[in-house]
CSV table of C-alpha atoms in Angstrom, one decimal:
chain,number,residue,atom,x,y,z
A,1,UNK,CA,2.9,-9.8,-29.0
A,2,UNK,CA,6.2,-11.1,-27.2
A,3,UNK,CA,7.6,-8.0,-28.3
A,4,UNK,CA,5.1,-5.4,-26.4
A,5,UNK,CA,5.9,-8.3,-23.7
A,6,UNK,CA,9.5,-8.0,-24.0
A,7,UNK,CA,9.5,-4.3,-23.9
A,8,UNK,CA,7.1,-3.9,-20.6
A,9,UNK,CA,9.1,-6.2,-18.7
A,10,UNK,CA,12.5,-4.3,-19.9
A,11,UNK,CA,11.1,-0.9,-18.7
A,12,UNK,CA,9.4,-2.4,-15.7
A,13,UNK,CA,13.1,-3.9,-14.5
A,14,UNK,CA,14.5,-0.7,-15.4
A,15,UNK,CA,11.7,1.1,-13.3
A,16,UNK,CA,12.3,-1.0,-10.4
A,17,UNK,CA,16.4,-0.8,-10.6
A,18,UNK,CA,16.5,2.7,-10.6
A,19,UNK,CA,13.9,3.2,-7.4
A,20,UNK,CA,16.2,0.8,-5.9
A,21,UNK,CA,19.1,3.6,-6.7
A,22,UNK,CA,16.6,6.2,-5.2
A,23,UNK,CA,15.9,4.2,-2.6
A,24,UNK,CA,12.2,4.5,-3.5
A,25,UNK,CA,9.9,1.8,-1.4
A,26,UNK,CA,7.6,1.0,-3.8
A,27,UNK,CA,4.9,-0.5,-1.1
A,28,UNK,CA,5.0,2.8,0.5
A,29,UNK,CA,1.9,4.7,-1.2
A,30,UNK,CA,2.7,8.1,0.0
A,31,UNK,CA,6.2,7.7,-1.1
A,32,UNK,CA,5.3,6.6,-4.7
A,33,UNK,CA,2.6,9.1,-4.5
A,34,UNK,CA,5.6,11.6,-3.9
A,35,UNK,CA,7.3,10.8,-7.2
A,36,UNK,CA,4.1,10.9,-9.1
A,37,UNK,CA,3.1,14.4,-8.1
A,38,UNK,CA,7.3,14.9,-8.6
A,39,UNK,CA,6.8,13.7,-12.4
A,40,UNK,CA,3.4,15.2,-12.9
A,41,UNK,CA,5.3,18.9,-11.8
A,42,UNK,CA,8.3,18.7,-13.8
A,43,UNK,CA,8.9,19.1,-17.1
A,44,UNK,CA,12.2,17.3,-18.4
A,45,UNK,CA,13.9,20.0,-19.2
A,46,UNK,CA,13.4,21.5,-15.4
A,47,UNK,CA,14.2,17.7,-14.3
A,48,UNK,CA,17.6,17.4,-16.4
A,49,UNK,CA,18.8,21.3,-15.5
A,50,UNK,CA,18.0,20.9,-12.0
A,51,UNK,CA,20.1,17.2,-12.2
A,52,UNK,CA,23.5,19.0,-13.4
A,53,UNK,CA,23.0,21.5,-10.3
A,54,UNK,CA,21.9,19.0,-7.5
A,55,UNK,CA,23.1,15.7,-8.8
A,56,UNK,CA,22.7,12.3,-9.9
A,57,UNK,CA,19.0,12.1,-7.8
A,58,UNK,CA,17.6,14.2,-10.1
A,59,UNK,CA,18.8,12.7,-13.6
A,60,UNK,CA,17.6,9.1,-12.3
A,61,UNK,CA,14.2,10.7,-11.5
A,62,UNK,CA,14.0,12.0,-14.9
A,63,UNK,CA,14.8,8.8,-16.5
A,64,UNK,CA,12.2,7.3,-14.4
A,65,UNK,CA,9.7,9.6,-15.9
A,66,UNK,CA,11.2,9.2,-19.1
A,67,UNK,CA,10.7,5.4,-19.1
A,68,UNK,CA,7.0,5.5,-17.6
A,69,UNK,CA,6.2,7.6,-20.6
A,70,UNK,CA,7.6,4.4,-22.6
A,71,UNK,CA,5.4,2.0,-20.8
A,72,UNK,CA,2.3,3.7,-21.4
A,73,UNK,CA,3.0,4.2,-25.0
A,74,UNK,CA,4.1,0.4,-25.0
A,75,UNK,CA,1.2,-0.2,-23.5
A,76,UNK,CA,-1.1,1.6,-25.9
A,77,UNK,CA,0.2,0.0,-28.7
A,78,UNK,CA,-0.3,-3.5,-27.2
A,79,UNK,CA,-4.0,-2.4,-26.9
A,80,UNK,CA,-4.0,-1.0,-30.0
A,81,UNK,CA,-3.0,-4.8,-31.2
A,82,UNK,CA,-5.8,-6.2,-29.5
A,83,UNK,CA,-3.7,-7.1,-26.7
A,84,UNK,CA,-2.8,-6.5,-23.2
A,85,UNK,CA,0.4,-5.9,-21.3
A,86,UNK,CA,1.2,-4.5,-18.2
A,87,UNK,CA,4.8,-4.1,-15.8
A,88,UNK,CA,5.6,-5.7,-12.3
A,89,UNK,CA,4.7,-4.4,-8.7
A,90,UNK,CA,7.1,-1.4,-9.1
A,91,UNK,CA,5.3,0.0,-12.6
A,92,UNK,CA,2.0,-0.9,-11.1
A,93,UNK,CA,2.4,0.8,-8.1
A,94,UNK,CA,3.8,3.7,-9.8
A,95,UNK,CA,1.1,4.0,-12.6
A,96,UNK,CA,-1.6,4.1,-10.2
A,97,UNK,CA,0.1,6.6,-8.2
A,98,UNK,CA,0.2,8.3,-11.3
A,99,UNK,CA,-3.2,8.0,-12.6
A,100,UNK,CA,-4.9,9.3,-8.8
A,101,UNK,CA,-2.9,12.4,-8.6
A,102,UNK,CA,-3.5,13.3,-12.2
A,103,UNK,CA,-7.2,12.7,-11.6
A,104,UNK,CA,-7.0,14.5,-7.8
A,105,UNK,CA,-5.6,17.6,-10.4
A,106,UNK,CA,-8.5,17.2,-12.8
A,107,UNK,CA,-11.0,17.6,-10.1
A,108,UNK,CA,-9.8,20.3,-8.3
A,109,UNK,CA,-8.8,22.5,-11.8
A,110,UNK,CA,-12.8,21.7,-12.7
């Protein structure tokens, strides 16, 4: 259990360190919102090639999605252990930015 913990709170830091980098405020909804429907558009490979042409913006957006990737698996496997973890503000914010545009997607592609 204190190792799901560990892990959540390790990838929630990170999370939160490199919106700092970004400048990313994670209060503001339609700003997180942004990087959600950013991360939900871009496959990795797009992400990193896009990084090398534009710069380091890019490459720390990827890792962002990279590590939220982590946390939900992190998370699934805490569940899966019977039980639950979750990140700080920062993850929180994010995941639920995450969830609503995926879900805004699912409606309109139905």
């Amino acid at each position: 259990m204190d190792t799901f913990r560990e892990h959540t709170e390790e990838i929630g830091h990170r999370i939160a360190g490199l919106g700092v980098a970004l400048g990313i405020d994670w209060e503001d909804e339609a700003e997180v919102h942004n990087l959600a429907r950013e991360a939900l558009d871009h496959s990795a490979q797009t992400v990193s090639s896009a990084g090398i042409q534009k710069g380091g913006d890019i490459l720390i957006k990827a890792e962002i999605f990279g590590l939220a990737a982590l946390m939900l698996k992190n998370m699934q496997r805490s569940a899966e252990n019977g039980f639950l973890t979750h990140g700080g503000p920062s993850w929180k914010a994010f995941a639920k930015a995450l969830w609503q545009e995926h879900e805004q997607r699912r409606v309109k592609e139905s």
